[in-house]
Coordinates of C-alpha atoms and ligand atoms in Angstrom, one line a residue:
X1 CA -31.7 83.4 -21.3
X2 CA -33.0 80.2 -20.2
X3 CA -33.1 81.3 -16.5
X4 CA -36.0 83.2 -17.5
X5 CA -37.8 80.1 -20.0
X6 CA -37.0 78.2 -16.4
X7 CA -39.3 80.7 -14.1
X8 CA -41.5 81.2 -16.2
X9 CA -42.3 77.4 -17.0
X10 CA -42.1 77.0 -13.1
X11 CA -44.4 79.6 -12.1
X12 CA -46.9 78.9 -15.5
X13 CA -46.9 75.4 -13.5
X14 CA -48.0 76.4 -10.1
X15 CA -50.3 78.8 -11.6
X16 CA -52.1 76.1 -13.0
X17 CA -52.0 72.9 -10.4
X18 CA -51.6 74.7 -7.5
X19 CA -48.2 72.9 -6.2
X20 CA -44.5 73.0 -7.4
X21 CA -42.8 70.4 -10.1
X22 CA -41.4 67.6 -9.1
X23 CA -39.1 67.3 -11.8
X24 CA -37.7 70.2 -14.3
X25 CA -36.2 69.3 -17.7
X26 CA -34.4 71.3 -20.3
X27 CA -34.5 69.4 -23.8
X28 CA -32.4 70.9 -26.7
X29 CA -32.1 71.9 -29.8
X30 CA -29.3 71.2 -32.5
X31 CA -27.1 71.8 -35.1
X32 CA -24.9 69.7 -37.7
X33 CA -21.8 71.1 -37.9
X34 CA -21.2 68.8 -41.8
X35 CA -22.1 65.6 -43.1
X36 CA -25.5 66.4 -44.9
X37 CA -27.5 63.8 -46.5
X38 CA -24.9 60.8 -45.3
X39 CA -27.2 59.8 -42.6
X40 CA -28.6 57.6 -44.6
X41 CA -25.6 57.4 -47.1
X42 CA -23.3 55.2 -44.9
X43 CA -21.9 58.6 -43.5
X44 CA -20.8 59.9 -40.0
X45 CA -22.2 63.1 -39.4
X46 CA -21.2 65.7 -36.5
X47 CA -24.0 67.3 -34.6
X48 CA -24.1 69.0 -31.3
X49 CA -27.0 70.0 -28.6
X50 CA -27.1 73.9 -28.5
X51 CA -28.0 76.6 -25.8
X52 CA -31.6 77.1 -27.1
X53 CA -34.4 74.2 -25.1
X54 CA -37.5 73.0 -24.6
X55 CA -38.5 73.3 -20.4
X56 CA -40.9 71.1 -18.8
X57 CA -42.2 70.9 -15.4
X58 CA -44.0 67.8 -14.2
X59 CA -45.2 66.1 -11.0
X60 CA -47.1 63.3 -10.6
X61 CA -51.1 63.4 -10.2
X62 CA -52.0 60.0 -8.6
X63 CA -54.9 59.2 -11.3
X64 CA -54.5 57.8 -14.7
X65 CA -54.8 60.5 -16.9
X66 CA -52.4 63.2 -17.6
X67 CA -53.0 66.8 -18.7
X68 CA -50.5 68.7 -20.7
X69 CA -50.0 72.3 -21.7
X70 CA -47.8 74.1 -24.5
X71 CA -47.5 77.6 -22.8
X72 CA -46.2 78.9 -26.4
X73 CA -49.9 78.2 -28.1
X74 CA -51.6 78.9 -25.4
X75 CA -53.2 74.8 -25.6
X76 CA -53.9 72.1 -23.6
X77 CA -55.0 68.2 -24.1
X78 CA -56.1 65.3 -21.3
X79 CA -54.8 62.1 -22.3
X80 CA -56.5 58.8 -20.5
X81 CA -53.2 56.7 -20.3
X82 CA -56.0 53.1 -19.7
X83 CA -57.1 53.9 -23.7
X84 CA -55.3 53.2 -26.7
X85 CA -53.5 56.0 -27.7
X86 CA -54.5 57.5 -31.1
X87 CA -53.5 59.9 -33.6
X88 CA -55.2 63.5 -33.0
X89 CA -56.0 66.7 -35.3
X90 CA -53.9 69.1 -33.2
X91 CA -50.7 68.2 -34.4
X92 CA -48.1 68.9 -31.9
X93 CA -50.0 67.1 -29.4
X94 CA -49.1 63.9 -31.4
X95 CA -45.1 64.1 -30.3
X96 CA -46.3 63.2 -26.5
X97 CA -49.1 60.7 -27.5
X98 CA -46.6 59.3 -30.0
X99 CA -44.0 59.2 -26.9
X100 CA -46.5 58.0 -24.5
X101 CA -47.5 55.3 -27.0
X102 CA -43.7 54.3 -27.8
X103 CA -43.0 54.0 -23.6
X104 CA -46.6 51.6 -23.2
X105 CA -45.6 49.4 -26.1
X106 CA -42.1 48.5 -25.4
X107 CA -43.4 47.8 -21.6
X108 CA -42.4 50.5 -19.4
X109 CA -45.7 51.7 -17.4
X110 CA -46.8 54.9 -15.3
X111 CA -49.5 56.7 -13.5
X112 CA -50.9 59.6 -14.4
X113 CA -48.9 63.2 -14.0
X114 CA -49.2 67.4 -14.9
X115 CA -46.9 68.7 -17.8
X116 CA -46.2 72.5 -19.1
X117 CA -43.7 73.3 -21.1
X118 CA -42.5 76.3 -22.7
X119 CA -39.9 76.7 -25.7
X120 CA -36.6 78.8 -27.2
X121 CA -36.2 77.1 -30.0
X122 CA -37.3 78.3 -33.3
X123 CA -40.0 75.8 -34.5
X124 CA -39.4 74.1 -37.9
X125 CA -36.5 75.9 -38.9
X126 CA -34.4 72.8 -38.7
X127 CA -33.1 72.8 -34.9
X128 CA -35.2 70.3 -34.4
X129 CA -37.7 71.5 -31.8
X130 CA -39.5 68.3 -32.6
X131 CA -37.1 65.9 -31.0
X132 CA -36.5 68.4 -28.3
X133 CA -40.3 67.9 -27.3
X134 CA -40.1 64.0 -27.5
X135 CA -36.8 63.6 -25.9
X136 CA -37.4 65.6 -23.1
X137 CA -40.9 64.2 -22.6
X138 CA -39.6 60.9 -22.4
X139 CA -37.0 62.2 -19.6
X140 CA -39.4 63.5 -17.9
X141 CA -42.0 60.2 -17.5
X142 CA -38.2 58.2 -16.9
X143 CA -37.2 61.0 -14.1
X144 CA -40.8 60.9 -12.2
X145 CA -41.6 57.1 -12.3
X146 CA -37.8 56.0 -12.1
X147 CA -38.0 54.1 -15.5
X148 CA -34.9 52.4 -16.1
X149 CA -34.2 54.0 -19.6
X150 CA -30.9 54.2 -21.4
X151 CA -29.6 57.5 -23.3
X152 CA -29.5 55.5 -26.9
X153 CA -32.9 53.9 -25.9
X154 CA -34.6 57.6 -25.1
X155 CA -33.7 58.4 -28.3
X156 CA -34.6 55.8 -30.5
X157 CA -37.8 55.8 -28.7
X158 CA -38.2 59.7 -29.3
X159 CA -37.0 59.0 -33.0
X160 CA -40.1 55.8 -33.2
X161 CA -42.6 58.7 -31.8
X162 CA -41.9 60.7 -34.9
X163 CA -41.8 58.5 -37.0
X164 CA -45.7 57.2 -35.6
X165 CA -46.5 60.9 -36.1
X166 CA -45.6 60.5 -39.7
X167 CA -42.3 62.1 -40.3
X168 CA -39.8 59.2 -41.4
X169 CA -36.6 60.8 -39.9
X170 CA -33.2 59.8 -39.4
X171 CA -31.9 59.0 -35.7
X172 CA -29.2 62.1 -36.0
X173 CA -31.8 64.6 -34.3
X174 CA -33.2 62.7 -31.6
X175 CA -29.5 61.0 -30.4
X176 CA -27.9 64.6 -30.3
X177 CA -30.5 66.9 -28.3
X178 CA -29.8 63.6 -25.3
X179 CA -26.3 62.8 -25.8
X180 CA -24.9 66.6 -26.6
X181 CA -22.4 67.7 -24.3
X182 CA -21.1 71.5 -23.3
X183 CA -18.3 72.4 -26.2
X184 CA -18.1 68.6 -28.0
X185 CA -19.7 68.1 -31.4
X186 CA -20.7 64.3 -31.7
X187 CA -19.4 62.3 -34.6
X188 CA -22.5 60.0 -35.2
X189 CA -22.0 56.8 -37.0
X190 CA -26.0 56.6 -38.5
X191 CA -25.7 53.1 -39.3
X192 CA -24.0 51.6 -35.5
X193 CA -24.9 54.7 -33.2
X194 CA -21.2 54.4 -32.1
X195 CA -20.1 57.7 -31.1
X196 CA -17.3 59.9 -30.5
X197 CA -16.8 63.3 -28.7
X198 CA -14.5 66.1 -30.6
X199 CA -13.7 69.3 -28.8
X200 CA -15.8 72.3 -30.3
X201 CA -13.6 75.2 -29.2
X202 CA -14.1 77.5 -32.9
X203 CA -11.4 79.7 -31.2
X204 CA -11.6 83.4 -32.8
X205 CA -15.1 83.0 -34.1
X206 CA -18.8 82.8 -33.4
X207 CA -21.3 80.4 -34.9
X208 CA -24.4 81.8 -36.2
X209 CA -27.5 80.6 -37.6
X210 CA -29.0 82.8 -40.9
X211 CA -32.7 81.8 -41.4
X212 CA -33.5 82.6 -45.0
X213 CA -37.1 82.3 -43.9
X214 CA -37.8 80.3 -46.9
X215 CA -39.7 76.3 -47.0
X216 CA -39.9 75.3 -50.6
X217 CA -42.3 72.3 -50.8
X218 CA -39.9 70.3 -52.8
X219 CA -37.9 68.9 -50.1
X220 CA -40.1 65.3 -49.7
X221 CA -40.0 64.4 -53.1
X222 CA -36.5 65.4 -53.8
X223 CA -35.6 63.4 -50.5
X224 CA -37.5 60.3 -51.8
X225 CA -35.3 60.8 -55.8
X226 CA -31.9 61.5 -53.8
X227 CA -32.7 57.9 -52.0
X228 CA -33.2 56.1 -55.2
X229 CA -30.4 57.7 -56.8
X230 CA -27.9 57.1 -54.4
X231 CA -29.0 53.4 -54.1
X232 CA -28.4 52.9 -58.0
X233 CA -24.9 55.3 -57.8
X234 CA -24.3 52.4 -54.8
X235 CA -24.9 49.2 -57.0
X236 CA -23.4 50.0 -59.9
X237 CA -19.8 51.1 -57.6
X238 CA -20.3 47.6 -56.3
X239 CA -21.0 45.5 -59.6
X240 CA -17.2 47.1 -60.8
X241 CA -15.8 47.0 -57.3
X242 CA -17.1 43.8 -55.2
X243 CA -14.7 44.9 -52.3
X244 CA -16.8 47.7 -51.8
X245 CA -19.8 47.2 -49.6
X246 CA -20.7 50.8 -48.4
X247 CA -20.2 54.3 -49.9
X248 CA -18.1 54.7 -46.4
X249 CA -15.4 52.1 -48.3
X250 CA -15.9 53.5 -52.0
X251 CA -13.1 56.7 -53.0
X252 CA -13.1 58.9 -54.9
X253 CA -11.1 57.9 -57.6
X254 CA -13.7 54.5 -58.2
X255 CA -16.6 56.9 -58.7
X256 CA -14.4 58.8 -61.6
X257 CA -13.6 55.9 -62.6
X258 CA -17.6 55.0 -63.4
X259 CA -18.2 58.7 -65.0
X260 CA -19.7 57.4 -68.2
X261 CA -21.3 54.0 -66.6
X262 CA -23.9 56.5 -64.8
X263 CA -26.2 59.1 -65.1
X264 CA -25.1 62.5 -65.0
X265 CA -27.8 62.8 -62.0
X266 CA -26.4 59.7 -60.4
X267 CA -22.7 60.0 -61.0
X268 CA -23.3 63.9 -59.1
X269 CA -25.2 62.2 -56.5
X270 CA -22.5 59.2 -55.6
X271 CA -19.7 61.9 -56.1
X272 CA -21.1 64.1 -53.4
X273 CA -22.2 61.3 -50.8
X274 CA -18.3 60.3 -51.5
X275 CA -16.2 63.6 -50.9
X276 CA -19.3 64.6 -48.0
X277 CA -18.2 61.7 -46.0
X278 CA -14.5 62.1 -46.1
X279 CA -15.0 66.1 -45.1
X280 CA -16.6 64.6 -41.7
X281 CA -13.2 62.8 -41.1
X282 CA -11.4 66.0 -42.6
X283 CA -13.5 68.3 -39.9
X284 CA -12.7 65.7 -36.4
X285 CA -9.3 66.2 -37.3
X286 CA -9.4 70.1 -38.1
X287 CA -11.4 70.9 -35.0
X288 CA -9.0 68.4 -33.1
X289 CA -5.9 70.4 -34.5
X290 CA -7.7 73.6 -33.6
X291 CA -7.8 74.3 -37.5
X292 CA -10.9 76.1 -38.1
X293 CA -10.0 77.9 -41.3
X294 CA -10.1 74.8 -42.6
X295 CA -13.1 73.4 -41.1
X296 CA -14.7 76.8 -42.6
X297 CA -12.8 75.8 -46.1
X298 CA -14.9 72.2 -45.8
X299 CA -18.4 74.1 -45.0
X300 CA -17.9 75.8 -48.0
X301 CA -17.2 72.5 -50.1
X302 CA -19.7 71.2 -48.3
X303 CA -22.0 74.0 -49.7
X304 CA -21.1 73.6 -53.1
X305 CA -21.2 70.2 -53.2
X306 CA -25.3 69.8 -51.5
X307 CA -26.2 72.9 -54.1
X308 CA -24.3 71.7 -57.2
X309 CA -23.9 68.0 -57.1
X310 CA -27.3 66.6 -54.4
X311 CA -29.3 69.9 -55.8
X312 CA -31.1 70.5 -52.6
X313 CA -30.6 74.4 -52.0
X314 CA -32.3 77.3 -53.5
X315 CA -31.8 80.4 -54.3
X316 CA -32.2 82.3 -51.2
X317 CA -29.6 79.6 -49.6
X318 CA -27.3 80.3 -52.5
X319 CA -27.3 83.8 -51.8
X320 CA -26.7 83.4 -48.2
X321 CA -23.0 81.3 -48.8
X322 CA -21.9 83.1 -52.1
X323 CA -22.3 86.5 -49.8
X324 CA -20.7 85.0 -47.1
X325 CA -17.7 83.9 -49.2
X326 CA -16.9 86.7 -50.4
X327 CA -17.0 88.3 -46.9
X328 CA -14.1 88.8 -45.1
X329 CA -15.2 88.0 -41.7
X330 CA -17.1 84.5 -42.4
X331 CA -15.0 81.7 -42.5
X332 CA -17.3 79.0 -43.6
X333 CA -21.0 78.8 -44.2
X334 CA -23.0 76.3 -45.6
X335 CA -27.2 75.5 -45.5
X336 CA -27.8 73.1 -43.0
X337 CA -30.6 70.4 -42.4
X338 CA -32.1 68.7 -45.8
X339 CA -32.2 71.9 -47.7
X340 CA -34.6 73.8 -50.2
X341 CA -34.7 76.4 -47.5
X342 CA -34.3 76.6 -43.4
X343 CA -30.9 78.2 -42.2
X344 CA -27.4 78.2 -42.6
X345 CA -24.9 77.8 -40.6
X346 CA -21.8 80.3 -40.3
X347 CA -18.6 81.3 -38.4
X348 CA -17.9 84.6 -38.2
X349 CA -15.0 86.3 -36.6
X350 CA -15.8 87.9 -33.3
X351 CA -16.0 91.1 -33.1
X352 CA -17.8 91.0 -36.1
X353 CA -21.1 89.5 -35.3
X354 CA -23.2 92.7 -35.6
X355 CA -21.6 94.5 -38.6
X356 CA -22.7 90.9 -40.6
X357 CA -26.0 90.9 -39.6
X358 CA -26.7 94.2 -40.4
X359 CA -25.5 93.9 -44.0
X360 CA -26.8 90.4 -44.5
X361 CA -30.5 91.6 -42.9
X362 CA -30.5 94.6 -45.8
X363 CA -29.1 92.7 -48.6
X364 CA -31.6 90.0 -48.1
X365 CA -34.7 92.1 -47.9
X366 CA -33.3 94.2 -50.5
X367 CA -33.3 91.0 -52.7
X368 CA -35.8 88.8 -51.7
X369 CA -38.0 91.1 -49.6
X370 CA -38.0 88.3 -46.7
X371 CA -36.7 89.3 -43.3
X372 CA -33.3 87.5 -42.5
X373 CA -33.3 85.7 -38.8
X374 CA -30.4 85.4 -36.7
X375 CA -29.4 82.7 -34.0
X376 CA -26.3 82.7 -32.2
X377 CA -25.9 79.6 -30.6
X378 CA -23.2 77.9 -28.1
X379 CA -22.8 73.9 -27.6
X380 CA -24.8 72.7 -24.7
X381 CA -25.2 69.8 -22.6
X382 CA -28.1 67.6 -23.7
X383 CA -31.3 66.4 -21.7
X384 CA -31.1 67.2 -18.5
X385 CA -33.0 67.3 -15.0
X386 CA -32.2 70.3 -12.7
Ligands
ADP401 P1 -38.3 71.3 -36.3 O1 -37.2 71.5 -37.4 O2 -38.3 72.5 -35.4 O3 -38.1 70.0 -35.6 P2 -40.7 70.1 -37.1 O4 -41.7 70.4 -38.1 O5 -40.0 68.7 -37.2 O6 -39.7 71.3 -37.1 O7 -41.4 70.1 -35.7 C1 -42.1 71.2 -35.3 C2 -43.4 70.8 -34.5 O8 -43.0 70.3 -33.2 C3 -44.3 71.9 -34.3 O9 -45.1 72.0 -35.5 C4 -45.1 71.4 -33.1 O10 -46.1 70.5 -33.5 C5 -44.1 70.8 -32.3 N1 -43.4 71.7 -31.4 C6 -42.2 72.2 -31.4 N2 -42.0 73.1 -30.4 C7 -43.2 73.3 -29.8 C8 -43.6 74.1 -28.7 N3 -42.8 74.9 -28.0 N4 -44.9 74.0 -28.3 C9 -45.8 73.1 -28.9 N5 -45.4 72.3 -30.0 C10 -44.1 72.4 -30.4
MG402 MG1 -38.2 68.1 -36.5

C-alpha cells in the first residue's frame, strides 16, 4: 500500500523540479491502544505508530526560499526562510511554517529546499495526520542539512509547532509517530517522556479502526471542564491524604473513601482517571503474558468508564462498543482519542474481519444514516528515511 504513496510522491516530485529527491521520508500515523484522558492526568498511556504515513520527498534548492506542495489538495506555498515566519489563512500550511519556525528559534539553521508530500492517513479522524506532517517535516530538514536532532527533541519540537498553530495538545501524538516501532506499543509516561517498549503480538485477532463519522463540537469545552474537575478531584485526595502527590499514587479505595466530600461530577471524574491508569499497567502485563482476552476485557472498562464516568462519548460511539460487545467475534472495543466522536478502536477475531464490517456498516446507516469507515491497521516503525 505505501509502495504505491512512495512512487507516486517520487514521480509527483520530479514532475515538478525536474531532478530526483534527495531524501524520502515516511511519517506515521497512530493509535492508543488505552489510557485516555491520563495524559494530562498523571497517567501512562500506550500508543503505537501504525502502517498508514505521510511521504515526503525533498532535495535541497541552494536559495533561501523553499516551496512546498500537498499533492492531496492539489496546493502549494513559497516560504522566504530570511523573513519572520507568520501565521497564514491556509491552514495546513501552518504545520510546516510552525515547524520551520520551531527549528529557527531554538538555533538550528538551513538553506532553502523542494518538498511534496502525499498522505494515507485519514485526516482529523484522530490518527493524528497532524503530527505525522510536522514530525516528518522536521526529519526531513534534519536528514538534508545533517541537523544534529534527537528523537525526543523532533517531537517536542513537532508538538511546539502545533501548539503555535493553536491546538494546545499533549506530547502523546507527536512522540509516538517518531519513536513507534514494528509490533511494540509504547508505554508513555506524559509527565517524564520515559518510555518503555511492550510486544504487540494481538495473536488470533485483528485491530480495526470504526469511524462513526461523527465531530460533535463539544469536545473543547468539555476538555477545558474535565481539566478543572480533575484538578479539584486532585486537591481534595490530597488535603485527606498528604502522602499522595499524583493521581499515579492515589487508589482506588481513597477516592471511595471521599464519595460524599465531592461532587458527583468530580468524584466520577477522579474515579475514572484512577481505575484508567491502573488498566495501563493491567494492559503491559496482559499483552506481555500474551493475554488479550483480557486486554479486550480492559477496552471495554475502559469504554465504560470515558462514556459513563469522564462523559466524553456520544451516541454513535455508544452504539459502536455496546454492538460490539455483544458480538461474538470482537474482543474489546472502546472510542479512542478525546471523544464526542472520531473512531473506535476494536479486535476482532480473524477470520472475521469482513462479516463485522458488513453488519456494522448496515446497522449503522440503518440507525444513524452516516456511512461507517473502516481501517485496519498494523504497528509500524516510526519516522523514517529510505
Ligand atoms: P488529525 O486527527 O488527523 O491529526 P487534525 O485536525 O489535528 O486531525 O490535523 C489535520 C490537519 O493537518 C489538516 O486539516 C491539515 O491542515 C493537515 N494535514 C494532515 N494531512 C494532510 C495532508 N495529507 N495534506 C495537507 N495537509 C494535511
Ligand atoms: Mg492532530
Amino acid at each position: 500500500m505505501n509502495d504505491i504513496l512512495i512512487q507516486n510522491t517520487v514521480a509527483f516530485f520530479e514532475k515538478s523540479f525536474g531532478s530526483s529527491p534527495q531524501k524520502t521520508v515516511l511519517s506515521p500515523g497512530r493509535i492508543n491502544i488505552i489510557g485516555e484522558h491520563i495524559d494530562y492526568n498523571d497517567g501512562y498511556v500506550l500508543p503505537a505508530a501504525i502502517d498508514k504515513v505521510i511521504c515526503f520527498a525533498f532535495a535541497k534548492n541552494n536559495t533561501t526560499t523553499s516551496k512546498i506542495i500537498a499533492i492531496d489538495l492539489n496546493e502549494e506555498f513559497e516560504i522566504d526562510l530570511t523573513q519572520e515566519v507568520k501565521l497564514s489563512d491556509v491552514v495546513w500550511t501552518n504545520y510546516i511554517r510552525g515547524v520551520i519556525k520551531q527549528l529557527q528559534d531554538n538555533g538550528f539553521s538551513f538553506e532553502g529546499f523542494n518538498c511534496v508530500f502525499s498522505s494515507n492517513i485519514p485526516v482529523g479522524s484522530g490518527l493524528s495526520s497532524s503530527a505525522a506532517l510536522e514530525c516528518g517535516m522536521i526529519f526531513g530538514i534534519k536528514s538534508l542539512f545533517d541537523l544534529k536532532i534527537e528523537k525526543k527533541d523532533i517531537s517536542l519540537l513537532g508538538q511546539k509547532a502545533e501548539h503555535w498553530v493553536g491546538i494546545n495538545c499533549g506530547i502523546m501524538d507527536q512522540f509516538s509517530s517518531v519513536h513507534g516501532l514494528e509490533n511494540k506499543v509504547i508505554q508513555l509516561d506524559c509527565n517524564t517522556l520515559d518510555f518503555e517498549y511492550h510486544n504487540a503480538d494481538f495473536k488470533d485477532y485483528s485491530l480495526i479502526l470504526f469511524d462513526s463519522n461523527v465531530k460533535h463540537s463539544l469536545f473543547t469545552s468539555e476538555y477545558n471542564t474535565r481539566r478543572i474537575e480533575c484538578e479539584e478531584g486532585l486537591s481534595i485526595i490530597k488535603s485527606h491524604f498528604p502522602e499522595v502527590k499524583t493521581f499515579r499514587n492515589a487508589n482506588e479505595e481513597q477516592v471511595l473513601s471521599l464519595k460524599d466530600k465531592m461532587t458527583d461530577k468530580v468524584f466520577s471524574r477522579v474515579h475514572f482517571v484512577v481505575k484508567e491508569i491502573n488498566r495501563v499497567i493491567k494492559a503491559c502485563k496482559a499483552l506481555d503474558q500474551g493475554n488479550i482476552e483480557q486486554l479486550g476485557e480492559l477496552l471495554f472498562e475502559t469504554h465504560y468508564g470515558l462514556s459513563q464516568e469522564y462523559e466524553v462519548s456520544c451516541e454513535e460511539l455508544d452504539m459502536l462498543v455496546d454492538t460490539a460487545k455483544e458480538d461474538d467475534a470482537i474482543i474489546g472495543s472502546r472510542l479512542m482519542g478525546g471523544g464526542f466522536g472520531g473512531c473506535t478502536i476494536n479486535l476482532v477475531k480473524k477470520g472475521h474481519e469482513n462479516e463485522v464490517k458488513r453488519k456494522f456498516s448496515k446497522l449503522y446507516l440503518d440507525t444513524f444514516g452516516i456511512e461507517l469507515k473502516f481501517y485496519d491497521v498494523k504497528i509500524s516503525n516510526g519516522t523514517t528515511l529510505l
